[in-house]
Structures are given as C-alpha cells and as structure tokens.
XYZ file of C-alpha atoms in Angstrom:
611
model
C -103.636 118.103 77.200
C -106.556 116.443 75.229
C -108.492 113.824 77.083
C -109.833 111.524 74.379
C -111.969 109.782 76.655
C -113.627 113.043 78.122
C -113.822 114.395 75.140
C -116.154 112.235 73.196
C -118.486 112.162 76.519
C -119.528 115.543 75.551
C -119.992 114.914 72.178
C -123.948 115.724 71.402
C -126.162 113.666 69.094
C -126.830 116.440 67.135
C -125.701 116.415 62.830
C -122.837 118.167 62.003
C -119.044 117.512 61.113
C -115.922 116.502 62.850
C -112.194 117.193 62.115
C -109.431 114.648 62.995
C -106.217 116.627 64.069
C -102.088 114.559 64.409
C -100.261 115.552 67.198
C -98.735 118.667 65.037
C -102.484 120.124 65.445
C -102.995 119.249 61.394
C -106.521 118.647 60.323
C -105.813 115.179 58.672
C -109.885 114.352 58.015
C -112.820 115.914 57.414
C -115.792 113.959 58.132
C -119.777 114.463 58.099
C -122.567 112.565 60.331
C -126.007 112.367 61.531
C -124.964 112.101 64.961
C -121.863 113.416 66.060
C -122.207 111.116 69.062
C -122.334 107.982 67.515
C -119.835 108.648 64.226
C -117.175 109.879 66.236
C -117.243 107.031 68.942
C -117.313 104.398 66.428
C -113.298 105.370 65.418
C -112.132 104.692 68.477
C -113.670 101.534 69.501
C -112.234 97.649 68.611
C -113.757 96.634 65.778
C -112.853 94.373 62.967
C -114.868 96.051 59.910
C -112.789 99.540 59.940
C -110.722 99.650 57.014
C -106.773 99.743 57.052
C -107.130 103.682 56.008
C -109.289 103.922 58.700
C -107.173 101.942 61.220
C -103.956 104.410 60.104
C -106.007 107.298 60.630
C -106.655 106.328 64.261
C -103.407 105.648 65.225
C -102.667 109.281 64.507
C -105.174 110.704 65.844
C -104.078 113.440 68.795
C -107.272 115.389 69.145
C -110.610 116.615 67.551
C -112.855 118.967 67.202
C -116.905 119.676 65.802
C -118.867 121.981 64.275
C -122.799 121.556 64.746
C -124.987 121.959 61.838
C -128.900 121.816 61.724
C -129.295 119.352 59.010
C -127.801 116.305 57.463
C -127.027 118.372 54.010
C -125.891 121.324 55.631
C -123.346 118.854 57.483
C -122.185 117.726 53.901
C -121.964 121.302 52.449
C -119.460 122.110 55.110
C -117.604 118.607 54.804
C -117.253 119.686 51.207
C -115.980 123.276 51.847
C -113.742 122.294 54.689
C -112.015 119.529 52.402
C -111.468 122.119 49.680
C -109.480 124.696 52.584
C -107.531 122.061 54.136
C -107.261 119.041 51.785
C -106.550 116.461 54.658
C -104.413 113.131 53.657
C -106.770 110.909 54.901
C -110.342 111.964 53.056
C -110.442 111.318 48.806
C -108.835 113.512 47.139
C -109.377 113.592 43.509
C -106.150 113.704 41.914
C -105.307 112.449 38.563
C -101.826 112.108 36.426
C -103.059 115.190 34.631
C -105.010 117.778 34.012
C -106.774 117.217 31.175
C -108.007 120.540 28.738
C -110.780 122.195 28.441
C -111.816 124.936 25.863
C -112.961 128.127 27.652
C -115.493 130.594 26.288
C -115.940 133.895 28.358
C -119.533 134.772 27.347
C -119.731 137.715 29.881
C -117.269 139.373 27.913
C -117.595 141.686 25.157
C -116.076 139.935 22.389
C -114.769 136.819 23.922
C -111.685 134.481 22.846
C -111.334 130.551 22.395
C -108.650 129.767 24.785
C -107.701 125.686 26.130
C -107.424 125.515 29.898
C -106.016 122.753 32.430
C -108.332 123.812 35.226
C -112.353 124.769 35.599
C -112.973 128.253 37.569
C -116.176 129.204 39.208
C -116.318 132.247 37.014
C -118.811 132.101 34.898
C -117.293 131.338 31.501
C -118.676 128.462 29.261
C -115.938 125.373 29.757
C -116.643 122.833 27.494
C -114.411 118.765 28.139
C -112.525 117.333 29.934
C -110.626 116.395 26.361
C -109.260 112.712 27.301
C -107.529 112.809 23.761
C -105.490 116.103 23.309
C -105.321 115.690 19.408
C -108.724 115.512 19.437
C -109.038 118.923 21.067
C -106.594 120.646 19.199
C -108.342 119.565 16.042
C -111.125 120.910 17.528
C -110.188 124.069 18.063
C -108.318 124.471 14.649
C -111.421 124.136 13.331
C -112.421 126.652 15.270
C -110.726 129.437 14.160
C -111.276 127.660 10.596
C -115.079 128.150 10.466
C -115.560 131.390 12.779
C -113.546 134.107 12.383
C -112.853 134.820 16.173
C -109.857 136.858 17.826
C -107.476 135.162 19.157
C -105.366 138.498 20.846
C -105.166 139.401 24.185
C -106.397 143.396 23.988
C -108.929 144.705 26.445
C -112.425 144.758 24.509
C -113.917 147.808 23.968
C -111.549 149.560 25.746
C -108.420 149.468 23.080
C -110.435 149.486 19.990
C -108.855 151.414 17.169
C -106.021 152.014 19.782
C -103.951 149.694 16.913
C -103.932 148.578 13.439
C -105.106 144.938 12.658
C -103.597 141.893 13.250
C -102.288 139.538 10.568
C -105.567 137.345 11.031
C -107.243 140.043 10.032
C -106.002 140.456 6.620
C -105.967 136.597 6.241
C -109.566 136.711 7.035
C -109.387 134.596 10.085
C -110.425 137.295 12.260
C -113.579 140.031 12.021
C -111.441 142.449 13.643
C -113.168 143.780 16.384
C -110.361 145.630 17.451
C -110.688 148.034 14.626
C -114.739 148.085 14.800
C -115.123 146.256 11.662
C -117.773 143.911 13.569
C -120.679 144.838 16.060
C -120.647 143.510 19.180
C -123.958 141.550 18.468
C -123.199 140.609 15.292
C -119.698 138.846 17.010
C -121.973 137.201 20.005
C -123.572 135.640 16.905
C -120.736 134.021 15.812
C -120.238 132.886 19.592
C -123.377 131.062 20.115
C -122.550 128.880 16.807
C -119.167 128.201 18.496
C -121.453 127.024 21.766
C -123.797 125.415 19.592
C -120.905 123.129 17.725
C -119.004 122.762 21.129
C -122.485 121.280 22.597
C -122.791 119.063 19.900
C -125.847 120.993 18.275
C -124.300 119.917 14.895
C -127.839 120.340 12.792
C -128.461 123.623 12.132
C -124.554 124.697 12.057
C -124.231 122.226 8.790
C -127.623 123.647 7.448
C -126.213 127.054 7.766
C -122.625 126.050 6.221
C -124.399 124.044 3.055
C -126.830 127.269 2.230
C -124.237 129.312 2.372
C -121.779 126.912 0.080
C -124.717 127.138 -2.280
C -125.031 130.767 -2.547
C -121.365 131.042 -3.189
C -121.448 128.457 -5.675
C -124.655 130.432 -7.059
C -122.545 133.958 -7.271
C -119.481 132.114 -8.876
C -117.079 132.675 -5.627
C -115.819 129.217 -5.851
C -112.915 130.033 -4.278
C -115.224 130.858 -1.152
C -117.536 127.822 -1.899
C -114.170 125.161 -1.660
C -113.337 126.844 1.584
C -117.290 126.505 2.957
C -116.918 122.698 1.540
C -113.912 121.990 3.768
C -115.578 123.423 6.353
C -118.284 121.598 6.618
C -116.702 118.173 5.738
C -114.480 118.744 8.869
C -117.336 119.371 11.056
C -119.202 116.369 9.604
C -116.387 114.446 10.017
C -116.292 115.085 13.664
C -119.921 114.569 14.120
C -119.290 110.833 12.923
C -116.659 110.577 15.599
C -119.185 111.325 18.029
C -120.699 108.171 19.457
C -124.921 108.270 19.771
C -125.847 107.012 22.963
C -129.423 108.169 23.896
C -132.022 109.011 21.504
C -133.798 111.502 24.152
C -130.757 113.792 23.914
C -130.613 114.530 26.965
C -127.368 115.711 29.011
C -126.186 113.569 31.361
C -122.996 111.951 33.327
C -122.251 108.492 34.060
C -119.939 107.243 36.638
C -118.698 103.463 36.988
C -115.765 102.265 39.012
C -113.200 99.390 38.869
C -111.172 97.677 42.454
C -107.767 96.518 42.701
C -106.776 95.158 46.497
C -105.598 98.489 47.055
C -106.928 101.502 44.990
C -110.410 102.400 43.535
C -110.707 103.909 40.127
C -113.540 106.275 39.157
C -114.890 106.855 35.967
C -117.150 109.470 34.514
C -118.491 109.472 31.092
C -120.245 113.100 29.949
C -123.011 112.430 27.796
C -124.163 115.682 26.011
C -127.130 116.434 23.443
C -127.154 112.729 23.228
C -123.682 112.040 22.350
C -120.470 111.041 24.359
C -117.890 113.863 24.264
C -115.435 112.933 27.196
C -114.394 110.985 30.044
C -112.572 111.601 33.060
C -111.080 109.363 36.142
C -109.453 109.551 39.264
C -107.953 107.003 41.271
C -108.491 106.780 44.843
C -105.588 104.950 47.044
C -106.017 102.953 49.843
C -109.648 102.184 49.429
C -109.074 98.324 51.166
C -111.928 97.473 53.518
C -113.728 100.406 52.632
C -117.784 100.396 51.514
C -118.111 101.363 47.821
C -121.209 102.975 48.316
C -119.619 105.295 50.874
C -117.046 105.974 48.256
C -119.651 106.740 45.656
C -120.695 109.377 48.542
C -117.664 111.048 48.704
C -116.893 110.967 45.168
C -119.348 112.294 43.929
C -120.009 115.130 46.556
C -116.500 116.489 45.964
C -116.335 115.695 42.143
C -119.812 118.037 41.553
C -118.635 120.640 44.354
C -116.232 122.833 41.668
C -118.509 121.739 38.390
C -119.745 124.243 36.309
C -122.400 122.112 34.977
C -124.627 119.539 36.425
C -127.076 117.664 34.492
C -130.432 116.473 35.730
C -129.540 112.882 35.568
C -126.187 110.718 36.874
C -126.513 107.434 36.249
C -124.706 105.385 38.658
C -122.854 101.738 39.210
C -123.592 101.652 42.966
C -125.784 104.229 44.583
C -124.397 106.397 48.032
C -125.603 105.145 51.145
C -127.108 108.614 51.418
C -128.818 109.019 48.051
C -131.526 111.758 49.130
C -128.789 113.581 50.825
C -126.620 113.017 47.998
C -129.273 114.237 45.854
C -130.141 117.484 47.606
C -126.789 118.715 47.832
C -126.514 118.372 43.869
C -129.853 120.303 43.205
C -128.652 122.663 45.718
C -125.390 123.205 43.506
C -127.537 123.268 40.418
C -130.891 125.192 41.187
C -132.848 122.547 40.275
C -133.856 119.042 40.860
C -131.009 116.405 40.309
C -131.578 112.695 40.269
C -129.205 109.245 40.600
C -130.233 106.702 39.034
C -128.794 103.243 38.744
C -130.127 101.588 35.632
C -131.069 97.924 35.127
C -131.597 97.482 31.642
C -132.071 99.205 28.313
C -129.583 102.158 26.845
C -128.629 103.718 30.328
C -127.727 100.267 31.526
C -125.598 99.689 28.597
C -123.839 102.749 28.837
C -123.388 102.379 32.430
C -121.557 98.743 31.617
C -119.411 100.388 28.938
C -117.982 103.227 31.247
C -117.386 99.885 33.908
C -115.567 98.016 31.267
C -113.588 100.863 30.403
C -113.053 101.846 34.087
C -111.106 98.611 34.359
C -108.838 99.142 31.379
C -108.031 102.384 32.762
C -107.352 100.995 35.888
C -104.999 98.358 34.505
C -103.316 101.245 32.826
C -103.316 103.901 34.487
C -103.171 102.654 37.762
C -100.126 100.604 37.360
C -98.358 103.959 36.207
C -99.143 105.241 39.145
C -97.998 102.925 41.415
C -95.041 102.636 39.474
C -94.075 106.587 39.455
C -95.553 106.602 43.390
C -92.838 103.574 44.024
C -90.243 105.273 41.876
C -90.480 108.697 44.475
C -90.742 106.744 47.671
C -87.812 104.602 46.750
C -85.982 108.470 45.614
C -87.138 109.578 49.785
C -86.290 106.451 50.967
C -82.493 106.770 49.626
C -82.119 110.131 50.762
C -83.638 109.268 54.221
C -81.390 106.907 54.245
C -78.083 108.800 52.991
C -78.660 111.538 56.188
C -79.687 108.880 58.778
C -82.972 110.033 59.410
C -85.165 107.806 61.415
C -88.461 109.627 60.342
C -89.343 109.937 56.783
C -90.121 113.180 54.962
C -93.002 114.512 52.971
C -92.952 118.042 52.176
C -89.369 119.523 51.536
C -88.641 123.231 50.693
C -85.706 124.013 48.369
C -84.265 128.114 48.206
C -81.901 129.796 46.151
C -81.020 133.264 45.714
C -80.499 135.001 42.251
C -79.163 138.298 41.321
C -76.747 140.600 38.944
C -74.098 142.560 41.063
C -76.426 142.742 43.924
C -79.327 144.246 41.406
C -82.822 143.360 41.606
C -81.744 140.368 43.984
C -84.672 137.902 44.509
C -85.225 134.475 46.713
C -87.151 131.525 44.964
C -88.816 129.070 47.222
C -89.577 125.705 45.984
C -91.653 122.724 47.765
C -91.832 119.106 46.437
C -94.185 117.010 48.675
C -93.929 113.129 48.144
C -90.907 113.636 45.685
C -92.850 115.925 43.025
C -93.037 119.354 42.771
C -96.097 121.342 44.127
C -96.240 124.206 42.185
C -99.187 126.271 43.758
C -96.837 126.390 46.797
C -93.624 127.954 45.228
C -93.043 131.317 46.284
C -91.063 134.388 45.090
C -89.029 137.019 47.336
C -87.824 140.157 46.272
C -85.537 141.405 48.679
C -86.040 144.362 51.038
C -83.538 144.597 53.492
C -80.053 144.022 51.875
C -78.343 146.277 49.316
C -75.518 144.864 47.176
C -74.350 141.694 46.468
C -75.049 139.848 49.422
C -76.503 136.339 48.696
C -76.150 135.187 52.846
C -77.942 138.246 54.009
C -80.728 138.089 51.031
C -80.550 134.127 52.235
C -81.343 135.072 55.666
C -84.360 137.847 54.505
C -85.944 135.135 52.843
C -85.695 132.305 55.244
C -86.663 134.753 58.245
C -89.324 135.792 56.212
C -90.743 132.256 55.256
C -90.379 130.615 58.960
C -92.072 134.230 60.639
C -94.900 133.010 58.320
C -94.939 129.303 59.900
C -95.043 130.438 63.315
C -97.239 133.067 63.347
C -99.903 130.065 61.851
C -102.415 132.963 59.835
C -104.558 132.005 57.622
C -104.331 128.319 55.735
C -101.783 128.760 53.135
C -98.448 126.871 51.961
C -96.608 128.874 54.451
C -98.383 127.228 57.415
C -97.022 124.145 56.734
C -94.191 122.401 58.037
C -91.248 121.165 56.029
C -90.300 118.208 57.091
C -86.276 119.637 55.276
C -85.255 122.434 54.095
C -82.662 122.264 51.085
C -80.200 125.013 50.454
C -78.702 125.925 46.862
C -74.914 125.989 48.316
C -72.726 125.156 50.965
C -71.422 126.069 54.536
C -72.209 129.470 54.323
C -76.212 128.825 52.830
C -76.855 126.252 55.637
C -75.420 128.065 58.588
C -78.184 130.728 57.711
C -80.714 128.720 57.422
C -79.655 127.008 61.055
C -79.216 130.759 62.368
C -83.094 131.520 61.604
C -84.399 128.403 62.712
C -82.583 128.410 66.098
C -84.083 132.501 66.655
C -87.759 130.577 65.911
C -86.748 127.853 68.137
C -87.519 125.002 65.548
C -85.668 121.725 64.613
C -85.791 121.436 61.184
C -82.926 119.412 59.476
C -81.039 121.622 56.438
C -78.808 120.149 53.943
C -76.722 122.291 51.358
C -76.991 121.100 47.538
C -73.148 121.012 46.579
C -71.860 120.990 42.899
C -68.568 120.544 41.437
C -66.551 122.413 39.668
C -68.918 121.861 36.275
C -71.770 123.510 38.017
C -73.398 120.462 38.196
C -74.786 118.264 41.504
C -72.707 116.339 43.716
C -73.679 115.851 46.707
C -75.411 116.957 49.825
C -73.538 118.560 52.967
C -75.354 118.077 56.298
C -74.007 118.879 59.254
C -70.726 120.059 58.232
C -70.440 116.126 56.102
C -70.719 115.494 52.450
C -72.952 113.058 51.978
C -71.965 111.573 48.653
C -75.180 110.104 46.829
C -74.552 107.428 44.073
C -75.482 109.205 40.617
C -77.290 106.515 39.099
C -79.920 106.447 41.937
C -83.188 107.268 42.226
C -82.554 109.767 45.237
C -79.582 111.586 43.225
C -81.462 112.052 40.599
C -84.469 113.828 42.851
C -81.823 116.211 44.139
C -80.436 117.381 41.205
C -84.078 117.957 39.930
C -84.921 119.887 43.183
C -81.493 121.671 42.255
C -82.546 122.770 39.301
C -85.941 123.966 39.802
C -85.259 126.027 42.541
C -81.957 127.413 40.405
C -84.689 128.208 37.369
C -87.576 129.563 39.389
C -85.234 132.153 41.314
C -83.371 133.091 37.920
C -86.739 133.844 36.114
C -88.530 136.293 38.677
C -84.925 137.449 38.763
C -84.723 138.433 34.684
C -88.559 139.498 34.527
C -87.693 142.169 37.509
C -84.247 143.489 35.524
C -86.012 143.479 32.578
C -89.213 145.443 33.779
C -86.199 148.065 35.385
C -84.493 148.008 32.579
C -87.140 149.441 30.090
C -88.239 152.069 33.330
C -84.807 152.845 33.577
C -84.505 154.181 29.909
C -88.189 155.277 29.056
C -87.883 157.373 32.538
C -85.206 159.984 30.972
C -86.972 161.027 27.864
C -89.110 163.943 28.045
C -93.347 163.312 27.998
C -92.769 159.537 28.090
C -94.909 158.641 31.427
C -96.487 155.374 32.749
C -99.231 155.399 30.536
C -97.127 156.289 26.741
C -94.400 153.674 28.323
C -97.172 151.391 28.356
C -98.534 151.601 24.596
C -94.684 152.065 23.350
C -93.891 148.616 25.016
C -97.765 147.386 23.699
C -96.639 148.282 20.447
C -93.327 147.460 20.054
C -92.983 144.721 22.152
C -89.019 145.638 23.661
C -86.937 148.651 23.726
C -84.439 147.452 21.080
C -87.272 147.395 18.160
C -88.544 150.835 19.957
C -84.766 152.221 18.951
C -84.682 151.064 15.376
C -88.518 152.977 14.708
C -88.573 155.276 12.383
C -90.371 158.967 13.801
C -93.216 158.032 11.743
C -93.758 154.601 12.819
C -93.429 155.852 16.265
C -95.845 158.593 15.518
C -98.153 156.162 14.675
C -98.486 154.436 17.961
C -102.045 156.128 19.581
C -101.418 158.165 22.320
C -98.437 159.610 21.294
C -98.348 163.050 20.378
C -95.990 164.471 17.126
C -93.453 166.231 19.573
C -93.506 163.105 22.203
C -92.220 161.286 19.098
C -89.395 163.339 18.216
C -87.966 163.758 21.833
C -88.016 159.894 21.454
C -86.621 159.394 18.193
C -84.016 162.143 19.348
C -82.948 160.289 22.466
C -82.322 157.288 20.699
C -80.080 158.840 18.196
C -78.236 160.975 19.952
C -76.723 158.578 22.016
C-alpha cells in the first residue's frame, strides 16, 4: 500500500514533474516544479491559501509518482506532453463550445486544395484563423475560388493526371485543370502564394496585380473579363476595409486578456497579423476560485502554444506568468527563435490589450453563462438517471453498444461513450465481428463486449479503452444485459448494465436494470439523454454496418466478370461512382475509363446485359 508520509520523505529537491494518481491508479494532475521536494509537500499540508480545486484534488489523492528532469524548462516540456497523453481532470484543459474553422493550405503538396478545417495538425500545412464568425469565412473562401482558379477535387496529384477528363470547374473556368496538365506545377504554386499572400492579409500587391490586369482587359476590349476582374477586386477591397488596423509596424503578433467570474476564468486571444486583427479565440477555464492568475497565465499559455503552428515574436499580455523567462524559453524553443511577453502600459499595444479585456468580459457574460447553463442542463440529465437506478455514486463516462446486421451479413458492434452527458466522439469504436456466423446478435453482443473489457484489463497503452465506464448501456433487453453481466463476471468487474427498452413504435421507454423497468418520465432531462444515447449508438452501428455491405456488395459483383481486378474495380467505381450507373454505361463510355482495355470493356458491358 502507498505510504503518503514515507513517500514524500524521499522526494529529492531536484526540478522535475509530479503526477497525482485517485485510488483507481488514474493520473488526475500533471504538475511541474523547481523542487520536487518542496511543490509536492506543500499539497498536503494545512493551509488556508490552496484553492477549492486544489483542496478537491487532495482529497482524492491515493498516490504519486515523479519524473526528474535537469532543468526548470525541460520540467515544463514534459508537463506539457504528459497533459496532452493523459488529459487529467484536475489541470486546464482548453476546451471551448466549438471548434472554430480554419482554412488549410497543404503547401508540401504538388498542387494543393483550399479546404476549411475544425482542428490544427502538426503537419506542416499553412492553417490560416481561428474564424470566430463562420460567414465571414465562408465568404472568404468563396472568394477564393472566385479570384484563383484552384481545384477543389480530391485526385492524387501527379499521380492521376490525364487518368480522367475535366471537371465541370474546368469548363466554367474556375479551375486550371491540373488534372489534365493544362497548368505547370510552378505556374499553380504561383497562384498559391497569392492565396497565402491574401489569407495573410498582404492585400497591396494582390489589388495592384487585379487593377493592371482589369486595365489590360479593358485595353483589349474583353469587357466581359474586365467586369469579372472589377468584382474581384471590389470583394477583396471590401474585405480589406473589414479588417481593423491595429499597429502601424505590421508586425504579427497575439494578444491574450482574461475576464473572472467567482467561479470560472475566461481567456482571450486576439491574432494580430501584418498589422491587422483577423481572429479571436477563448476558452473558459472552470473552477479557477482561489487560484493565482498569473499561474493561470502559466498554464494557459504553455498548453495553448504547445499544438500552434505559428508563434509570433511578440504576446502581449494582461498579467505576466510567475515564470516569465521559463515561459519564454519554452515558446522560442517551440518556435526556433526568440519569443518575448510583454505586458504593455501605454500606447497602441496597451490599447489593444484593453480591447481584447473588454471583450473578454462580454464573452464571458455570454458565453460563459451558456455553459453553465448546458453543464447544469447534463448534470441535472445524470443526476435523474442516478437517481432512477438508485445509485449512490454518480457517473461520468458511460458506454452505450448495439449490434447491426442484415440476415447475419456483415454483422458489426458500435460502441458509443458520452462522458459528463455529451458524446465523446474520438472514443467511439467500431467492431466487425469475427467469431459468430449468422444471425446471432447475443453472440456478436458477447464478441464485442469480451473484446472491449479484454482491452480494459489488460491496461496497454493510454487509449479510450483503458478507461473505466462508470455504466454500460445496452441497445435491448434481458437477453443484451445478461451478456454484458456474463463478460463482466469472467473479468471479475462490477460494472452496473442497464438495457435501453422501446415500445412497440421503436421508440424509447424505459430502462431495465436488474431484471426492473425503470420507467423514466419523458419530459425529463434524463429521458431525454437516454433516448439520445439510444440513438447514437443505433446510427453509429447501422452506418459501419451499410459502408461494409456496400463495399461487399460492389466486390461481390465486379469479382465475377472476367479481367476486372482490384486495381480496374478501383477506377470503374472512381469513375462511375456506384455499380448501378456502371450498368447503364454504354461500351464506349466504359471504354473510356483509363485503364481499361477494349476487350475488358465488352466482358463488362456483356455481363451486365446478359443478366
């Protein structure tokens, strides 16, 4: 057993970072310090100054552990990393209502795409956001594919060119298709680097470009061309004006202000680019009574910049982090060169800093309030079901399963997971099933729990399967939950399983636990979680379940005719997308598809006619 006490008399004074573990052995902090010795003590002696997150934290505290680092910012490096693998409840975690868009450009590619993404990737692509205001980036990117003509397809880049004919963008000249070699590959990275250019706000020369061009057209009597440069380049002026001018250096740089309730802390960071505001971001932290805000600043910030694909050399900054220089190495680290916080007491900076702090507490009026509402809304939703089964101990995480299939073909398990009454989607799962031929949803039940909870115990590495529901829902009765009981008794584990009843309209009723029917109130808050639970498990399972008969279905039928192999199924399906427009082709449009050869067209042309 783990002897507290003895424990933290070993403790050295060394730097390095410390993990916080609840009696089920889950890392529930992460934390960094100069000494071990002396941070670690500190949570476990009386005093009055720790904070109430602080004080929770303690009282679940079963056990710890350290890792000994040489420095102060190799101790923060590691806090940062370690966060990231095991997300503990008790350290910030930047979470948001959304995810707001960003516009991705690959530049590593050969003749990159456009596209709008929820989520940044360490993988070297050009993101340009967060867009607060959706409209705003759709506009933008309408204007986009407006001004450059860019592809907007998904084919592999050099490899399938002139594998097809054109797109309809082509003809419609909203694309330089690339796909049929009518563009060089420099000439496209050209038309690229404007994109980057507009995107960074490096309006100048783009409008220079536009209006000589406008004038040349005008010159040559292509007025039809001219109107269309004219549009053009009123849009792009017109979002230049939208753009607010806040430093005449033009310099890139972020700005991050914050705004208190009692309970929660709200963060918010202005991006300043080429001189001109272009976004804004925040995140609310909970629970943030009692706490320092310069040690929040600390964390923020440290986390916020560890996944950013783009630091600038200056942050300005409302408070500064009790560890500044350590703050500020880690960031230059990140970036490759030298990073500075600043805090600003007068002038433009400091006026820019005071209008991200005024709008930090309209956000936080706003959006915080939403929160708490939706956060109340879900914990009164647990709190009903808790209170429906009898359970003394609440619930966090609970895992949902259903089993879909078509006369015992292609039969597939679906695993769903809310955690604090929303879904957590990066922690679904999909089965198909191995063991069990035929219709048999109890033993394809069974597969899939058995093959979930061998997961659990055998505690590999850190995914969703290492974690402990705290209930398991079934999608059905008796026979659904006396599985899932059978599996968890062979892994020795007391997990509590309902069944999700319906009625005879297919829709939810109720929930059966141990051999009851609980019968939940419809109007409530709980009933209506279950039934949403219901439902996404019942549509997650049913979709793997069509994309797998669908997939078989098109082998099934390309496998019997003659010369058709993986690679011809492959451009017959690129081509014409399903196997129904594939059987009304004439020979010669199927002739027409590259890779297929004159007599490979007629065995397929046969075959569909014949029968």
């Amino acid at each position: 057993m783990f002897d507290i006490k003895e424990e933290l008399k070993k403790l050295p004074s060394s730097p390095g970072v410390y993990l916080m573990k609840n009696e089920l052995d889950q890392i529930i902090y992460v934390g960094k310090a100069v000494s071990l010795k002396n941070r670690v003590k500190q949570y476990f002696q009386q005093s009055k100054n720790h904070s109430i997150k602080t004080m929770r934290l303690v009282e679940q505290i079963c056990s710890f552990e350290y890792i000994v680092t040489t420095s102060e910012l190799e101790a923060l490096v590691l806090e940062c990393n370690l966060i990231k693998r095991y997300n503990p409840k008790y350290n910030i975690r930047l979470k948001d209502d959304k995810h707001y868009p960003y516009i991705r450009i690959d530049t590593h590619m050969a003749f990159p795409r456009v596209t709008v993404v929820r989520n940044m990737k360490k993988d070297g692509a050009k993101y340009f956001g967060p867009y607060t205001d959706s409209n705003a980036m759709r506009e933008m990117v309408e204007l986009i594919k407006k001004t450059w003509p860019l592809r907007t397809c998904t084919k592999v880049l050099p490899r399938d060119i002139n594998k097809e004919r054109a797109c309809l963008n082509y003809h419609i000249g909203q694309c330089s298709g690339p796909c049929i070699a009518k563009i060089s590959q420099a000439d496209y990275a050209i038309l690229i680097q404007e994109v980057v250019d507009f995107l960074s706000g490096k309006y100048h020369e783009i409008i220079k470009r536009l209006e000589i061009s406008m004038g040349e057209a005008s010159m040559n009597l292509e007025f039809e061309k001219a109107a269309l440069l004219r549009d053009q380049l009123s849009a792009i002026k017109k979002i230049e004006q939208k753009q607010t001018a806040t430093n005449s250096s033009m310099e890139d740089q972020d700005v991050i202000a914050f705004a208190r309730s009692e309970q929660d802390t709200l963060m918010q960071v202005y991006f300043v680019r080429q001189g001109k505001l272009i976004g804004r971001e925040h995140f609310l932290i909970n629970d943030t009574q009692g706490e320092e805000i310069e040690q929040i600043f600390s964390e923020f910030i440290a986390q916020f910049y560890s996944e950013a694909t783009f630091i600038p050399k200056r942050i300005l900054v409302e408070k500064m982090p009790e560890d500044q220089e350590v703050v500020e190495a880690y960031l230059s680290m990140h970036k490759g060169s030298k990073v500075t916080l600043t805090l600003p007491q007068k002038g433009t900076k400091h006026n820019l800093l005071e209008l991200a702090s005024k709008n930090a507490y309209i956000s936080l009026s706003q959006f915080g309030d939403e929160m708490r509402r939706q956060e109340a809304k879900t914990k009164g939703a647990l709190g009903e079901i808790q209170e429906a089964l009898g359970f003394n101990k609440s619930f966090n995480r609970i895992e949902a399963y259903d089993i879909s299939n078509t006369q015992g073909i292609e039969s597939v398990g679906g695993m769903v997971v809310f955690e604090k009454g929303k879904p957590k989607r990066s922690d679904y799962r999909k089965f198909k099933i191995k063991s069990i031929q035929g219709p048999n949803d109890y033993g394809s039940m069974e597969e899939v729990l058995d093959r979930r909870i061998a997961r659990l115990v055998q505690k590999g590495e850190e995914d969703s399967f290492t974690k402990m529901p705290d209930l398991i829902l079934m999608d059905g009765g008796k026979g659904q939950v006396g599985v899932a009981e059978k599996v968890l008794a062979k892994y020795r584990l007391d997990i509590p399983v309902c069944g999700m009843v319906k009625d005879d309209k297919h829709r939810t009723r109720g929930l059966l636990y141990q051999n009851e029917e609980i019968i939940i109130k419809t109007n409530t808050e709980g009933f209506k979680l279950i039934t949403r639970i219901q439902d996404e498990v019942h549509r997650f399972a049913i979709e793997y379940h069509k994309k797998l008969r669908s997939k078989a279905q098109v082998q099934s039928v390309l496998d019997d005719i003659k010369g058709v192999g993986k690679e011809r199924k492959k451009y017959l399906m690129n081509h014409f997308k399903s196997v129904e427009l594939l059987r009304q082709a004439t020979l010669d449009e199927i002739e027409a598809v590259p890779g297929i050869t004159k007599e490979v067209a007629m065995n397929i042309y046969t075959f569909f006619h014949k029968q």
